[in-house]
Amino acid sequence: MIGAKRRYGELLIQLLLFREAAGGELPPEDEARMVSELDRCWREMSEEERQESELGFAGRPVPPAPDSLHEEDLVVPDGSRIGPRRAA
Amino acid sequence: MYLTAHRVVSPVSLDEGINSFLYLHGPHTWQGVPPTDAPDTNPGALVAKQIVVPPPGNRVRSYLDVVAPDETPWAEVRQSFIRFLAEAQREPFPWTGVDGRCLFRIGLDAGLAAQWRREIAFLFRAAEALRIGRA
């Protein structure tokens, strides 16, 4: 089904993000609801889409990141129109 | 609206934590994609903040920026954010992207990269708490 693979990827991100934000585990009813939706998408995907999804997630390396962001924060008074960080 | 959360570490005490800030531009200031000057030269006016490690001079280790019209429902921001992440995760940091009428930017240092999902979840939770607390 068109869109099932994309939806599957979004749901997986959502599930991982919500788990992390909840401290590792979601309430059972929330977990069950999301897993059920993942299953539904999985069933609607072609075999090729399933392989792509599995390989994409399991084999994905850690995204590269710089050693330092070279930014520092600053004091921002209420009502101010300056951002809260700048290049260091 | 410019909503940002960033993890900072004090160079003196080495205290570390996430500070978050909410700026508003005024209702219906723009429609659709955010203007190109937001947030860098046009962050809006600061209306709320949550400070864990007091500035200034702390080193920024990670950040999440969200720019959207002030009136955007949080559920819309969250759905856009999920779609943004689903696409962005293939790229090196920093990540920048627009989904619908929301702009997102995420940066983090190499020391946090191995746990990027957890870090983004922490940043998003801090930003969400400030925004929802203000709604």
PDB file of C-alpha atoms in Angstrom:
ATOM      1  CA  MET A   1       0.000   0.000   0.000  1.00  0.00           C
ATOM      2  CA  ILE A   2       1.303   3.439  -0.905  1.00  0.00           C
ATOM      3  CA  GLY A   3       2.303   5.322   2.229  1.00  0.00           C
ATOM      4  CA  ALA A   4       2.495   2.339   4.578  1.00  0.00           C
ATOM      5  CA  LYS A   5       6.293   2.318   4.586  1.00  0.00           C
ATOM      6  CA  ARG A   6       6.488   6.024   5.300  1.00  0.00           C
ATOM      7  CA  ARG A   7       3.857   5.732   8.013  1.00  0.00           C
ATOM      8  CA  TYR A   8       5.726   2.783   9.506  1.00  0.00           C
ATOM      9  CA  GLY A   9       8.933   4.836   9.709  1.00  0.00           C
ATOM     10  CA  GLU A  10       7.125   7.759  11.331  1.00  0.00           C
ATOM     11  CA  LEU A  11       5.431   5.503  13.859  1.00  0.00           C
ATOM     12  CA  LEU A  12       8.705   3.878  14.768  1.00  0.00           C
ATOM     13  CA  ILE A  13      10.292   7.262  15.412  1.00  0.00           C
ATOM     14  CA  GLN A  14       7.271   8.306  17.420  1.00  0.00           C
ATOM     15  CA  LEU A  15       7.352   5.146  19.502  1.00  0.00           C
ATOM     16  CA  LEU A  16      11.077   5.444  20.235  1.00  0.00           C
ATOM     17  CA  LEU A  17      10.763   9.125  21.041  1.00  0.00           C
ATOM     18  CA  PHE A  18       7.791   8.667  23.349  1.00  0.00           C
ATOM     19  CA  ARG A  19       9.503   5.787  25.121  1.00  0.00           C
ATOM     20  CA  GLU A  20      12.594   7.872  25.757  1.00  0.00           C
ATOM     21  CA  ALA A  21      10.544  10.840  26.907  1.00  0.00           C
ATOM     22  CA  ALA A  22       8.614   8.589  29.279  1.00  0.00           C
ATOM     23  CA  GLY A  23      11.818   7.298  30.835  1.00  0.00           C
ATOM     24  CA  GLY A  24      12.038   4.021  28.954  1.00  0.00           C
ATOM     25  CA  GLU A  25       8.539   2.608  28.945  1.00  0.00           C
ATOM     26  CA  LEU A  26       5.165   3.796  27.792  1.00  0.00           C
ATOM     27  CA  PRO A  27       1.939   3.008  29.612  1.00  0.00           C
ATOM     28  CA  PRO A  28       0.849  -0.456  28.364  1.00  0.00           C
ATOM     29  CA  GLU A  29      -2.254   0.849  26.608  1.00  0.00           C
ATOM     30  CA  ASP A  30      -0.239   3.453  24.675  1.00  0.00           C
ATOM     31  CA  GLU A  31       2.413   0.910  23.757  1.00  0.00           C
ATOM     32  CA  ALA A  32      -0.240  -1.548  22.597  1.00  0.00           C
ATOM     33  CA  ARG A  33      -1.996   1.065  20.485  1.00  0.00           C
ATOM     34  CA  MET A  34       1.190   2.100  18.705  1.00  0.00           C
ATOM     35  CA  VAL A  35       2.411  -1.437  18.196  1.00  0.00           C
ATOM     36  CA  SER A  36      -0.967  -2.370  16.756  1.00  0.00           C
ATOM     37  CA  GLU A  37      -0.702   0.478  14.270  1.00  0.00           C
ATOM     38  CA  LEU A  38       2.849  -0.603  13.411  1.00  0.00           C
ATOM     39  CA  ASP A  39       1.595  -4.125  12.778  1.00  0.00           C
ATOM     40  CA  ARG A  40      -1.128  -2.828  10.523  1.00  0.00           C
ATOM     41  CA  CYS A  41       1.387  -0.870   8.430  1.00  0.00           C
ATOM     42  CA  TRP A  42       3.730  -3.868   8.357  1.00  0.00           C
ATOM     43  CA  ARG A  43       0.999  -6.068   6.932  1.00  0.00           C
ATOM     44  CA  GLU A  44       0.251  -3.495   4.252  1.00  0.00           C
ATOM     45  CA  MET A  45       3.871  -3.219   3.124  1.00  0.00           C
ATOM     46  CA  SER A  46       5.366  -5.260   0.331  1.00  0.00           C
ATOM     47  CA  GLU A  47       8.191  -7.683   1.091  1.00  0.00           C
ATOM     48  CA  GLU A  48      10.651  -5.282  -0.492  1.00  0.00           C
ATOM     49  CA  GLU A  49       9.409  -2.412   1.655  1.00  0.00           C
ATOM     50  CA  ARG A  50       9.716  -4.565   4.771  1.00  0.00           C
ATOM     51  CA  GLN A  51      13.323  -5.436   3.987  1.00  0.00           C
ATOM     52  CA  GLU A  52      14.154  -1.811   3.306  1.00  0.00           C
ATOM     53  CA  SER A  53      12.574  -0.744   6.580  1.00  0.00           C
ATOM     54  CA  GLU A  54      14.375  -3.377   8.628  1.00  0.00           C
ATOM     55  CA  LEU A  55      17.738  -2.755   7.047  1.00  0.00           C
ATOM     56  CA  GLY A  56      17.238   0.976   7.296  1.00  0.00           C
ATOM     57  CA  PHE A  57      16.718   0.950  11.021  1.00  0.00           C
ATOM     58  CA  ALA A  58      18.879  -1.912  12.202  1.00  0.00           C
ATOM     59  CA  GLY A  59      21.874  -1.042  10.102  1.00  0.00           C
ATOM     60  CA  ARG A  60      21.715   2.717  10.363  1.00  0.00           C
ATOM     61  CA  PRO A  61      24.933   4.193  11.788  1.00  0.00           C
ATOM     62  CA  VAL A  62      25.000   6.928  14.390  1.00  0.00           C
ATOM     63  CA  PRO A  63      24.665  10.219  12.501  1.00  0.00           C
ATOM     64  CA  PRO A  64      27.985  12.105  12.455  1.00  0.00           C
ATOM     65  CA  ALA A  65      28.154  15.174  14.683  1.00  0.00           C
ATOM     66  CA  PRO A  66      30.786  17.865  15.342  1.00  0.00           C
ATOM     67  CA  ASP A  67      33.058  17.649  18.384  1.00  0.00           C
ATOM     68  CA  SER A  68      31.729  20.992  19.571  1.00  0.00           C
ATOM     69  CA  LEU A  69      28.889  23.286  18.530  1.00  0.00           C
ATOM     70  CA  HIS A  70      31.046  26.342  19.351  1.00  0.00           C
ATOM     71  CA  GLU A  71      28.085  28.125  20.882  1.00  0.00           C
ATOM     72  CA  GLU A  72      27.419  29.588  24.319  1.00  0.00           C
ATOM     73  CA  ASP A  73      24.296  30.825  26.026  1.00  0.00           C
ATOM     74  CA  LEU A  74      23.478  34.323  27.169  1.00  0.00           C
ATOM     75  CA  VAL A  75      21.112  36.098  29.500  1.00  0.00           C
ATOM     76  CA  VAL A  76      17.827  37.033  27.821  1.00  0.00           C
ATOM     77  CA  PRO A  77      15.471  39.319  29.763  1.00  0.00           C
ATOM     78  CA  ASP A  78      11.707  38.853  29.381  1.00  0.00           C
ATOM     79  CA  GLY A  79      10.419  40.711  26.348  1.00  0.00           C
ATOM     80  CA  SER A  80      13.831  40.727  24.717  1.00  0.00           C
ATOM     81  CA  ARG A  81      14.167  40.101  20.990  1.00  0.00           C
ATOM     82  CA  ILE A  82      17.522  38.377  21.015  1.00  0.00           C
ATOM     83  CA  GLY A  83      18.057  34.631  20.852  1.00  0.00           C
ATOM     84  CA  PRO A  84      19.361  32.665  23.837  1.00  0.00           C
ATOM     85  CA  ARG A  85      22.695  31.553  22.367  1.00  0.00           C
ATOM     86  CA  ARG A  86      25.469  32.802  20.131  1.00  0.00           C
ATOM     87  CA  ALA A  87      28.708  31.687  18.530  1.00  0.00           C
ATOM     88  CA  ALA A  88      31.431  31.239  21.136  1.00  0.00           C
TER      89      ALA A  88
ATOM     90  CA  MET B   1       6.660  31.382  17.680  1.00  0.00           C
ATOM     91  CA  TYR B   2      10.201  30.402  18.331  1.00  0.00           C
ATOM     92  CA  LEU B   3      10.520  27.598  20.853  1.00  0.00           C
ATOM     93  CA  THR B   4      13.962  26.358  21.716  1.00  0.00           C
ATOM     94  CA  ALA B   5      15.514  24.001  24.224  1.00  0.00           C
ATOM     95  CA  HIS B   6      19.246  23.572  24.613  1.00  0.00           C
ATOM     96  CA  ARG B   7      21.495  21.522  26.810  1.00  0.00           C
ATOM     97  CA  VAL B   8      24.268  23.550  28.382  1.00  0.00           C
ATOM     98  CA  VAL B   9      27.195  22.791  30.636  1.00  0.00           C
ATOM     99  CA  SER B  10      28.767  25.334  32.938  1.00  0.00           C
ATOM    100  CA  PRO B  11      32.504  25.726  32.338  1.00  0.00           C
ATOM    101  CA  VAL B  12      32.948  26.524  36.035  1.00  0.00           C
ATOM    102  CA  SER B  13      30.749  24.125  37.991  1.00  0.00           C
ATOM    103  CA  LEU B  14      30.280  21.561  35.186  1.00  0.00           C
ATOM    104  CA  ASP B  15      26.569  21.579  36.039  1.00  0.00           C
ATOM    105  CA  GLU B  16      24.597  20.405  33.027  1.00  0.00           C
ATOM    106  CA  GLY B  17      20.944  20.776  32.148  1.00  0.00           C
ATOM    107  CA  ILE B  18      18.377  21.841  29.584  1.00  0.00           C
ATOM    108  CA  ASN B  19      17.166  25.444  29.428  1.00  0.00           C
ATOM    109  CA  SER B  20      14.145  26.294  27.297  1.00  0.00           C
ATOM    110  CA  PHE B  21      12.769  29.525  25.871  1.00  0.00           C
ATOM    111  CA  LEU B  22       9.517  30.577  24.214  1.00  0.00           C
ATOM    112  CA  TYR B  23       9.309  33.609  21.954  1.00  0.00           C
ATOM    113  CA  LEU B  24       6.177  34.867  20.228  1.00  0.00           C
ATOM    114  CA  HIS B  25       5.856  36.883  17.031  1.00  0.00           C
ATOM    115  CA  GLY B  26       2.219  37.868  17.402  1.00  0.00           C
ATOM    116  CA  PRO B  27      -0.841  36.003  16.096  1.00  0.00           C
ATOM    117  CA  HIS B  28      -1.223  35.514  12.359  1.00  0.00           C
ATOM    118  CA  THR B  29       2.081  37.255  11.637  1.00  0.00           C
ATOM    119  CA  TRP B  30       2.644  34.852   8.765  1.00  0.00           C
ATOM    120  CA  GLN B  31       0.965  31.959   7.013  1.00  0.00           C
ATOM    121  CA  GLY B  32       2.654  28.877   5.660  1.00  0.00           C
ATOM    122  CA  VAL B  33       6.418  28.428   5.805  1.00  0.00           C
ATOM    123  CA  PRO B  34       8.211  30.558   8.438  1.00  0.00           C
ATOM    124  CA  PRO B  35      10.042  33.670   7.200  1.00  0.00           C
ATOM    125  CA  THR B  36      13.709  33.183   6.411  1.00  0.00           C
ATOM    126  CA  ASP B  37      14.875  35.621   9.114  1.00  0.00           C
ATOM    127  CA  ALA B  38      13.284  33.522  11.880  1.00  0.00           C
ATOM    128  CA  PRO B  39      14.683  32.645  14.310  1.00  0.00           C
ATOM    129  CA  ASP B  40      18.246  33.931  13.867  1.00  0.00           C
ATOM    130  CA  THR B  41      17.605  37.640  13.349  1.00  0.00           C
ATOM    131  CA  ASN B  42      13.908  37.605  14.184  1.00  0.00           C
ATOM    132  CA  PRO B  43      13.260  35.323  17.163  1.00  0.00           C
ATOM    133  CA  GLY B  44      10.187  37.238  18.340  1.00  0.00           C
ATOM    134  CA  ALA B  45       9.771  38.486  21.912  1.00  0.00           C
ATOM    135  CA  LEU B  46      10.687  36.281  24.857  1.00  0.00           C
ATOM    136  CA  VAL B  47       7.577  35.440  26.885  1.00  0.00           C
ATOM    137  CA  ALA B  48       8.615  32.420  28.955  1.00  0.00           C
ATOM    138  CA  LYS B  49      11.674  30.462  29.934  1.00  0.00           C
ATOM    139  CA  GLN B  50      12.700  27.538  32.078  1.00  0.00           C
ATOM    140  CA  ILE B  51      16.231  27.792  33.402  1.00  0.00           C
ATOM    141  CA  VAL B  52      18.070  24.836  34.924  1.00  0.00           C
ATOM    142  CA  VAL B  53      21.648  26.078  34.531  1.00  0.00           C
ATOM    143  CA  PRO B  54      21.781  29.887  34.735  1.00  0.00           C
ATOM    144  CA  PRO B  55      23.434  31.696  31.792  1.00  0.00           C
ATOM    145  CA  PRO B  56      25.641  33.309  30.575  1.00  0.00           C
ATOM    146  CA  GLY B  57      28.749  31.664  29.245  1.00  0.00           C
ATOM    147  CA  ASN B  58      27.652  28.034  29.364  1.00  0.00           C
ATOM    148  CA  ARG B  59      28.741  25.793  26.524  1.00  0.00           C
ATOM    149  CA  VAL B  60      25.859  24.601  24.349  1.00  0.00           C
ATOM    150  CA  ARG B  61      25.964  20.833  23.768  1.00  0.00           C
ATOM    151  CA  SER B  62      22.671  20.350  21.930  1.00  0.00           C
ATOM    152  CA  TYR B  63      19.642  22.290  20.799  1.00  0.00           C
ATOM    153  CA  LEU B  64      16.208  21.901  19.315  1.00  0.00           C
ATOM    154  CA  ASP B  65      14.627  24.876  17.548  1.00  0.00           C
ATOM    155  CA  VAL B  66      10.987  25.042  16.502  1.00  0.00           C
ATOM    156  CA  VAL B  67       9.561  27.932  14.494  1.00  0.00           C
ATOM    157  CA  ALA B  68       5.852  28.061  13.689  1.00  0.00           C
ATOM    158  CA  PRO B  69       2.997  30.562  13.676  1.00  0.00           C
ATOM    159  CA  ASP B  70       2.018  31.450  17.258  1.00  0.00           C
ATOM    160  CA  GLU B  71      -1.411  29.897  16.898  1.00  0.00           C
ATOM    161  CA  THR B  72      -0.189  26.492  15.677  1.00  0.00           C
ATOM    162  CA  PRO B  73      -1.771  23.720  17.800  1.00  0.00           C
ATOM    163  CA  TRP B  74       0.805  21.639  19.627  1.00  0.00           C
ATOM    164  CA  ALA B  75      -0.556  18.430  18.098  1.00  0.00           C
ATOM    165  CA  GLU B  76       0.309  19.834  14.663  1.00  0.00           C
ATOM    166  CA  VAL B  77       3.839  20.723  15.772  1.00  0.00           C
ATOM    167  CA  ARG B  78       4.331  17.232  17.185  1.00  0.00           C
ATOM    168  CA  GLN B  79       3.159  15.466  14.038  1.00  0.00           C
ATOM    169  CA  SER B  80       5.332  17.696  11.864  1.00  0.00           C
ATOM    170  CA  PHE B  81       8.261  16.971  14.150  1.00  0.00           C
ATOM    171  CA  ILE B  82       7.845  13.217  13.765  1.00  0.00           C
ATOM    172  CA  ARG B  83       7.759  13.533   9.973  1.00  0.00           C
ATOM    173  CA  PHE B  84      10.815  15.774  10.072  1.00  0.00           C
ATOM    174  CA  LEU B  85      12.736  13.242  12.173  1.00  0.00           C
ATOM    175  CA  ALA B  86      11.764  10.355   9.938  1.00  0.00           C
ATOM    176  CA  GLU B  87      13.432  12.132   7.028  1.00  0.00           C
ATOM    177  CA  ALA B  88      16.325  13.872   8.790  1.00  0.00           C
ATOM    178  CA  GLN B  89      17.791  10.852  10.593  1.00  0.00           C
ATOM    179  CA  ARG B  90      19.707   9.785   7.511  1.00  0.00           C
ATOM    180  CA  GLU B  91      21.809  12.977   7.550  1.00  0.00           C
ATOM    181  CA  PRO B  92      24.801  14.195   9.594  1.00  0.00           C
ATOM    182  CA  PHE B  93      24.053  16.752  12.310  1.00  0.00           C
ATOM    183  CA  PRO B  94      22.962  19.533  12.357  1.00  0.00           C
ATOM    184  CA  TRP B  95      19.516  18.799  10.946  1.00  0.00           C
ATOM    185  CA  THR B  96      17.310  21.500   9.483  1.00  0.00           C
ATOM    186  CA  GLY B  97      13.988  21.059   7.765  1.00  0.00           C
ATOM    187  CA  VAL B  98      10.497  22.351   7.202  1.00  0.00           C
ATOM    188  CA  ASP B  99       7.351  20.293   7.448  1.00  0.00           C
ATOM    189  CA  GLY B 100       4.113  22.094   6.735  1.00  0.00           C
ATOM    190  CA  ARG B 101       4.348  25.458   8.470  1.00  0.00           C
ATOM    191  CA  CYS B 102       6.924  24.331  11.038  1.00  0.00           C
ATOM    192  CA  LEU B 103      10.698  24.783  10.835  1.00  0.00           C
ATOM    193  CA  PHE B 104      12.919  22.502  12.913  1.00  0.00           C
ATOM    194  CA  ARG B 105      16.632  22.564  13.663  1.00  0.00           C
ATOM    195  CA  ILE B 106      18.565  20.083  15.755  1.00  0.00           C
ATOM    196  CA  GLY B 107      22.241  20.160  16.646  1.00  0.00           C
ATOM    197  CA  LEU B 108      24.274  18.151  19.101  1.00  0.00           C
ATOM    198  CA  ASP B 109      27.906  17.436  19.781  1.00  0.00           C
ATOM    199  CA  ALA B 110      29.675  14.159  19.157  1.00  0.00           C
ATOM    200  CA  GLY B 111      29.489  13.199  22.815  1.00  0.00           C
ATOM    201  CA  LEU B 112      25.714  13.011  22.579  1.00  0.00           C
ATOM    202  CA  ALA B 113      25.432  11.532  19.089  1.00  0.00           C
ATOM    203  CA  ALA B 114      25.399   7.889  20.162  1.00  0.00           C
ATOM    204  CA  GLN B 115      22.253   8.577  22.198  1.00  0.00           C
ATOM    205  CA  TRP B 116      20.675  10.971  19.768  1.00  0.00           C
ATOM    206  CA  ARG B 117      17.145   9.620  20.147  1.00  0.00           C
ATOM    207  CA  ARG B 118      17.260  10.038  23.910  1.00  0.00           C
ATOM    208  CA  GLU B 119      18.741  13.510  23.640  1.00  0.00           C
ATOM    209  CA  ILE B 120      16.143  14.651  21.130  1.00  0.00           C
ATOM    210  CA  ALA B 121      13.414  13.203  23.354  1.00  0.00           C
ATOM    211  CA  PHE B 122      14.754  15.172  26.323  1.00  0.00           C
ATOM    212  CA  LEU B 123      14.937  18.382  24.314  1.00  0.00           C
ATOM    213  CA  PHE B 124      11.475  17.868  22.875  1.00  0.00           C
ATOM    214  CA  ARG B 125      10.023  17.125  26.307  1.00  0.00           C
ATOM    215  CA  ALA B 126      11.551  20.324  27.724  1.00  0.00           C
ATOM    216  CA  ALA B 127      10.251  22.397  24.823  1.00  0.00           C
ATOM    217  CA  GLU B 128       6.825  20.805  25.018  1.00  0.00           C
ATOM    218  CA  ALA B 129       6.559  21.434  28.759  1.00  0.00           C
ATOM    219  CA  LEU B 130       7.272  25.125  28.298  1.00  0.00           C
ATOM    220  CA  ARG B 131       4.888  25.503  25.359  1.00  0.00           C
ATOM    221  CA  ILE B 132       2.025  23.554  26.910  1.00  0.00           C
ATOM    222  CA  GLY B 133       2.513  25.242  30.240  1.00  0.00           C
ATOM    223  CA  ARG B 134       2.101  28.534  28.445  1.00  0.00           C
ATOM    224  CA  ALA B 135      -0.951  27.528  26.353  1.00  0.00           C
TER     225      ALA B 135
END
